[in-house]
Short mmCIF file of C-alpha atoms and ligand atoms in Angstrom, two decimals:
data_model
loop_
_atom_site.label_atom_id
_atom_site.label_comp_id
_atom_site.label_asym_id
_atom_site.label_seq_id
_atom_site.Cartn_x
_atom_site.Cartn_y
_atom_site.Cartn_z
CA MET A 1 -110.44 -5.90 24.28
CA SER A 2 -106.81 -4.92 26.70
CA VAL A 3 -103.87 -4.44 24.03
CA HIS A 4 -102.00 -5.35 27.61
CA ALA A 5 -100.43 -8.47 25.79
CA GLU A 6 -99.35 -6.79 22.71
CA GLN A 7 -97.46 -3.63 23.42
CA LYS A 8 -93.73 -4.04 25.29
CA PRO A 9 -93.17 -1.42 27.69
CA TRP A 10 -92.61 1.71 26.44
CA THR A 11 -88.91 3.32 26.89
CA VAL A 12 -87.24 6.53 25.81
CA PRO A 13 -86.11 5.57 22.62
CA ALA A 14 -88.96 3.80 21.75
CA LEU A 15 -90.43 7.45 21.73
CA ALA A 16 -88.24 8.87 18.83
CA GLU A 17 -88.45 5.59 16.99
CA ALA A 18 -93.01 5.75 16.91
CA LYS A 19 -92.19 9.22 15.49
CA ARG A 20 -89.88 8.10 12.74
CA GLN A 21 -92.55 5.92 11.61
CA GLY A 22 -95.36 8.00 12.12
CA ARG A 23 -96.95 6.14 15.03
CA ARG A 24 -99.39 8.86 16.90
CA LEU A 25 -98.65 8.31 20.94
CA ALA A 26 -102.10 8.66 23.10
CA MET A 27 -100.83 9.84 26.55
CA LEU A 28 -103.57 10.67 29.61
CA THR A 29 -102.73 12.18 32.61
CA ALA A 30 -103.60 9.72 35.96
CA TYR A 31 -102.96 10.40 39.76
CA ASP A 32 -103.78 7.38 40.95
CA ALA A 33 -103.57 3.62 40.87
CA GLY A 34 -107.03 2.78 39.67
CA PHE A 35 -107.42 5.08 36.82
CA ALA A 36 -103.94 4.53 35.60
CA ARG A 37 -104.21 0.61 35.69
CA VAL A 38 -107.32 1.10 32.80
CA MET A 39 -105.42 3.01 31.30
CA ASP A 40 -102.23 1.46 30.77
CA ARG A 41 -104.24 -1.91 30.03
CA GLU A 42 -106.24 -0.17 27.80
CA GLY A 43 -103.51 1.13 25.67
CA ILE A 44 -102.42 4.51 26.78
CA ASP A 45 -99.25 5.06 25.58
CA LEU A 46 -98.13 6.86 28.22
CA VAL A 47 -99.18 8.39 31.38
CA LEU A 48 -98.76 11.89 33.07
CA VAL A 49 -98.64 12.49 36.44
CA GLY A 50 -99.33 16.33 36.08
CA ASP A 51 -99.18 19.28 38.34
CA SER A 52 -102.87 19.57 37.46
CA LEU A 53 -103.52 17.47 39.93
CA GLY A 54 -103.40 21.20 42.33
CA MET A 55 -106.47 21.88 39.90
CA VAL A 56 -108.43 18.73 39.55
CA VAL A 57 -107.37 16.89 42.68
CA GLN A 58 -106.65 19.45 45.30
CA GLY A 59 -109.05 21.93 44.17
CA HIS A 60 -106.80 25.24 43.70
CA ASP A 61 -107.22 27.84 41.06
CA SER A 62 -103.81 26.84 39.50
CA THR A 63 -101.03 24.82 39.34
CA LEU A 64 -98.66 26.98 41.93
CA PRO A 65 -99.62 25.45 45.64
CA VAL A 66 -98.41 22.19 44.12
CA THR A 67 -94.71 20.27 46.13
CA VAL A 68 -92.43 17.92 44.76
CA ALA A 69 -93.75 15.93 47.98
CA ASP A 70 -97.43 16.14 46.28
CA MET A 71 -95.85 15.48 43.01
CA ALA A 72 -93.74 12.26 44.31
CA TYR A 73 -96.90 10.75 46.50
CA HIS A 74 -99.21 10.76 43.20
CA THR A 75 -96.11 9.44 41.24
CA ALA A 76 -95.43 6.66 43.50
CA ALA A 77 -99.40 5.64 43.28
CA VAL A 78 -99.49 5.66 39.66
CA ALA A 79 -95.97 3.96 39.17
CA ARG A 80 -96.58 0.73 41.31
CA VAL A 81 -99.19 -0.45 38.56
CA LEU A 82 -97.83 1.29 35.08
CA LYS A 83 -96.76 -2.13 33.21
CA GLN A 84 -96.64 -0.82 29.62
CA ALA A 85 -96.85 2.64 29.53
CA LEU A 86 -94.14 5.40 30.27
CA LEU A 87 -94.86 7.43 33.30
CA VAL A 88 -93.63 11.20 33.18
CA SER A 89 -94.34 13.47 36.17
CA ASP A 90 -94.12 17.35 36.30
CA LEU A 91 -91.55 19.45 37.77
CA PRO A 92 -93.77 21.82 39.85
CA PHE A 93 -93.70 25.44 40.35
CA GLN A 94 -89.91 26.37 40.76
CA SER A 95 -88.72 22.75 41.64
CA ASP A 96 -86.84 23.28 38.73
CA ALA A 97 -86.05 27.22 38.96
CA THR A 98 -81.88 26.41 39.23
CA PRO A 99 -80.42 23.34 37.73
CA GLU A 100 -79.53 22.19 41.24
CA ARG A 101 -83.12 22.14 42.18
CA ALA A 102 -84.48 20.62 39.42
CA LEU A 103 -81.59 17.68 39.73
CA ASP A 104 -82.80 16.94 43.32
CA ALA A 105 -86.47 17.47 42.54
CA SER A 106 -86.25 15.28 39.88
CA VAL A 107 -84.39 12.29 41.64
CA VAL A 108 -87.16 12.50 44.10
CA LEU A 109 -89.61 11.92 41.50
CA LEU A 110 -87.64 8.93 39.27
CA GLN A 111 -87.22 7.30 42.61
CA ALA A 112 -91.35 7.53 42.81
CA GLY A 113 -91.12 5.59 39.73
CA ALA A 114 -91.11 8.44 37.14
CA GLN A 115 -89.41 7.74 33.71
CA MET A 116 -89.42 11.17 32.62
CA VAL A 117 -89.75 14.55 34.32
CA LYS A 118 -91.49 17.44 32.52
CA LEU A 119 -91.09 21.00 32.87
CA GLU A 120 -92.11 24.32 31.39
CA GLY A 121 -90.74 26.60 29.57
CA ALA A 122 -87.45 27.75 27.84
CA GLY A 123 -85.17 30.81 28.22
CA HIS A 124 -83.00 29.73 31.72
CA LYS A 125 -84.53 26.59 31.57
CA LEU A 126 -82.46 25.26 28.46
CA ASP A 127 -79.62 25.19 31.49
CA VAL A 128 -81.78 22.91 33.34
CA ILE A 129 -82.72 20.67 30.40
CA ARG A 130 -78.84 20.55 29.75
CA PHE A 131 -78.05 19.91 33.23
CA LEU A 132 -80.36 16.91 33.55
CA ALA A 133 -80.00 15.60 30.29
CA ALA A 134 -76.31 15.27 31.02
CA ARG A 135 -77.15 13.37 33.77
CA ASP A 136 -79.34 10.84 31.95
CA ILE A 137 -82.65 11.82 33.51
CA PRO A 138 -84.93 12.31 30.28
CA VAL A 139 -86.47 15.63 29.99
CA CYS A 140 -89.91 16.33 28.34
CA SER A 141 -90.30 20.42 27.64
CA HIS A 142 -93.91 21.89 27.97
CA LEU A 143 -93.84 25.15 25.63
CA GLY A 144 -97.14 27.04 24.57
CA LEU A 145 -99.27 28.14 27.17
CA THR A 146 -97.51 27.48 30.62
CA PRO A 147 -99.59 26.72 33.16
CA GLN A 148 -97.00 27.68 35.75
CA SER A 149 -96.85 31.08 33.97
CA VAL A 150 -100.15 31.98 34.17
CA LEU A 151 -99.65 34.98 36.76
CA LYS A 152 -97.38 36.91 33.71
CA LEU A 153 -99.57 35.64 31.53
CA GLY A 154 -103.04 36.97 32.79
CA GLY A 155 -104.88 33.96 32.44
CA PHE A 156 -105.14 30.52 30.38
CA ARG A 157 -104.73 31.62 26.74
CA VAL A 158 -104.16 30.29 23.25
CA GLN A 159 -99.99 30.98 22.68
CA GLY A 160 -98.42 32.04 19.69
CA ARG A 161 -101.04 33.99 17.29
CA GLU A 162 -98.77 36.97 16.54
CA ALA A 163 -95.74 36.10 13.96
CA GLN A 164 -93.00 37.23 16.43
CA ALA A 165 -94.68 34.95 19.12
CA ALA A 166 -94.87 32.20 16.98
CA ALA A 167 -91.25 32.33 15.22
CA GLN A 168 -90.09 32.69 19.50
CA LEU A 169 -92.15 29.60 20.20
CA LEU A 170 -90.57 27.83 17.02
CA ALA A 171 -86.85 28.91 18.14
CA ASP A 172 -87.91 27.68 21.80
CA ALA A 173 -88.99 24.28 20.70
CA GLN A 174 -85.83 23.56 18.86
CA ALA A 175 -83.68 25.03 21.60
CA THR A 176 -85.53 22.25 24.45
CA VAL A 177 -84.81 19.46 21.94
CA GLU A 178 -80.95 20.89 20.87
CA ALA A 179 -80.58 21.13 25.30
CA GLY A 180 -81.87 17.30 25.14
CA ALA A 181 -85.35 17.16 25.78
CA SER A 182 -86.79 13.71 24.62
CA LEU A 183 -90.36 14.92 24.40
CA LEU A 184 -92.04 17.92 23.39
CA VAL A 185 -95.74 19.06 25.40
CA LEU A 186 -97.45 21.79 22.84
CA GLU A 187 -100.27 23.34 25.24
CA CYS A 188 -102.93 25.73 23.41
CA VAL A 189 -101.05 26.65 20.09
CA PRO A 190 -102.92 27.26 17.06
CA THR A 191 -102.86 24.29 14.55
CA PRO A 192 -100.72 25.70 11.73
CA LEU A 193 -97.68 26.66 14.20
CA ALA A 194 -98.31 23.18 15.90
CA GLN A 195 -97.26 21.06 13.01
CA LYS A 196 -94.57 23.67 11.49
CA ILE A 197 -92.78 22.55 15.04
CA THR A 198 -93.52 19.04 14.73
CA ALA A 199 -91.89 18.68 11.20
CA ALA A 200 -89.00 20.81 12.82
CA VAL A 201 -87.97 18.86 16.04
CA SER A 202 -86.54 15.40 16.05
CA VAL A 203 -88.75 14.22 18.91
CA PRO A 204 -92.31 13.38 18.81
CA THR A 205 -94.84 16.49 20.08
CA ILE A 206 -97.47 15.85 22.09
CA GLY A 207 -100.57 18.27 21.51
CA ILE A 208 -103.04 19.53 24.29
CA GLY A 209 -105.27 22.08 22.36
CA ALA A 210 -102.67 22.27 19.31
CA GLY A 211 -104.34 20.73 16.69
CA PRO A 212 -104.26 17.00 14.48
CA HIS A 213 -100.48 17.15 13.19
CA CYS A 214 -98.49 16.33 16.91
CA ASP A 215 -97.18 13.08 17.04
CA GLY A 216 -99.56 12.64 19.98
CA GLN A 217 -102.23 13.89 22.52
CA VAL A 218 -102.82 14.60 25.77
CA LEU A 219 -106.03 15.45 27.89
CA VAL A 220 -106.29 15.81 31.82
CA MET A 221 -108.51 12.78 33.09
CA HIS A 222 -111.14 14.38 34.41
CA ASP A 223 -111.61 16.75 31.01
CA PHE A 224 -111.97 13.42 28.64
CA LEU A 225 -114.09 12.08 31.12
CA GLY A 226 -116.44 15.06 31.22
CA LEU A 227 -116.18 16.16 34.51
CA ASP A 228 -116.74 19.47 35.56
CA SER A 229 -113.44 21.25 36.38
CA GLY A 230 -115.34 24.26 37.73
CA HIS A 231 -113.76 26.19 35.13
CA ARG A 232 -114.42 27.41 31.82
CA ARG A 233 -114.24 24.39 29.42
CA PRO A 234 -111.36 24.39 27.19
CA ARG A 235 -112.49 24.42 22.96
CA PHE A 236 -110.43 21.65 22.75
CA VAL A 237 -111.60 19.34 25.21
CA LYS A 238 -114.00 16.33 24.44
CA ASP A 239 -115.96 13.96 26.40
CA PHE A 240 -114.81 10.53 25.53
CA LEU A 241 -116.74 8.91 28.00
CA ALA A 242 -120.12 9.71 26.50
CA GLU A 243 -118.74 8.17 23.46
CA GLY A 244 -117.03 4.91 25.33
CA GLY A 245 -119.94 3.85 28.18
CA SER A 246 -117.47 3.53 30.60
CA VAL A 247 -114.20 3.97 31.99
CA ALA A 248 -112.22 1.38 29.90
CA GLY A 249 -114.35 2.30 26.79
CA ALA A 250 -113.83 5.60 27.22
CA VAL A 251 -109.93 5.41 27.19
CA ARG A 252 -109.92 2.78 24.25
CA ALA A 253 -112.06 5.31 22.31
CA TYR A 254 -109.43 7.84 23.03
CA ALA A 255 -106.51 5.78 21.96
CA ALA A 256 -108.24 5.11 18.94
CA ALA A 257 -109.05 8.81 18.42
CA VAL A 258 -105.56 9.35 18.72
CA ARG A 259 -104.18 6.57 16.18
CA ASP A 260 -106.50 7.17 13.60
CA GLY A 261 -106.27 10.79 13.50
CA SER A 262 -109.79 11.55 13.89
CA TYR A 263 -109.09 13.22 17.58
CA PRO A 264 -108.51 16.45 17.58
CA ASP A 265 -110.28 17.65 14.82
CA ALA A 266 -110.94 20.90 13.82
CA GLU A 267 -113.99 21.85 15.92
CA HIS A 268 -111.27 20.03 19.19
CA ALA A 269 -108.20 22.76 17.67
CA TYR A 270 -107.33 26.61 17.31
CA ALA A 271 -106.84 27.75 13.81
O1 KIV B 301 -100.35 19.36 34.66
C1 KIV B 301 -100.92 18.98 33.24
O2 KIV B 301 -101.62 17.87 33.46
C2 KIV B 301 -100.22 18.92 32.58
C3 KIV B 301 -100.74 18.98 30.84
C4 KIV B 301 -101.90 19.70 30.70
C5 KIV B 301 -100.26 18.75 29.74
O3 KIV B 301 -99.05 19.73 32.12
#
């Protein structure tokens, strides 16, 4: 059954309230109107137009070639059909290199229909988050494995395994929230660290390869539908199409599993 009629449209303040009430958030990426419409109808709370589109839609090896224009095109397509889900859109590679550049890129994405922008990292990005938040632009921070740093990281790897790296990640998470982030994506982070960060911050954490204790989960659409991405399949990925039998069924199965805490289990997480 569609939850379309039951759920009020999500707002940014409602996300923090969901955390206070212990209501888990189900998020998926979408890049076009067709899939976004099904996600919206079947109870997905947040839709992310991720710069992962560089890999899964455009066929690149990384997210680095994605431009603000690419993001705006896909954001507009998704925005046209969402009725309930909150739309988050990625600031692509180096479009957030300075606060001013990030403001210009965010205006383009918000005018295309995004309700929040997501940016990767802490460090000098704290100034960017502060600058955007002070101008009433809702920001989602993305920490852990940050794909735009793939050249520096040397590959797509779990982050925060050593004690010092874990302490830094916790400090970064707190700093991004203090700077004004309203949501925090944690990618490829060991389960105990993600649990500690989730307990330490007032905003919802959304895990992807970060274990079951986050306030919500996100998956890339192609991964959750079991499509061959041409890359090694990460441990946390689960094929919900196999379980749900149709795209709508897969979305329902994913949303239900996120809400009741059965996904991700230990098999789909890093210890
Ligand atoms: O670009 C993307 O799809 C993302 C998710 C992996 C969180 O950032």
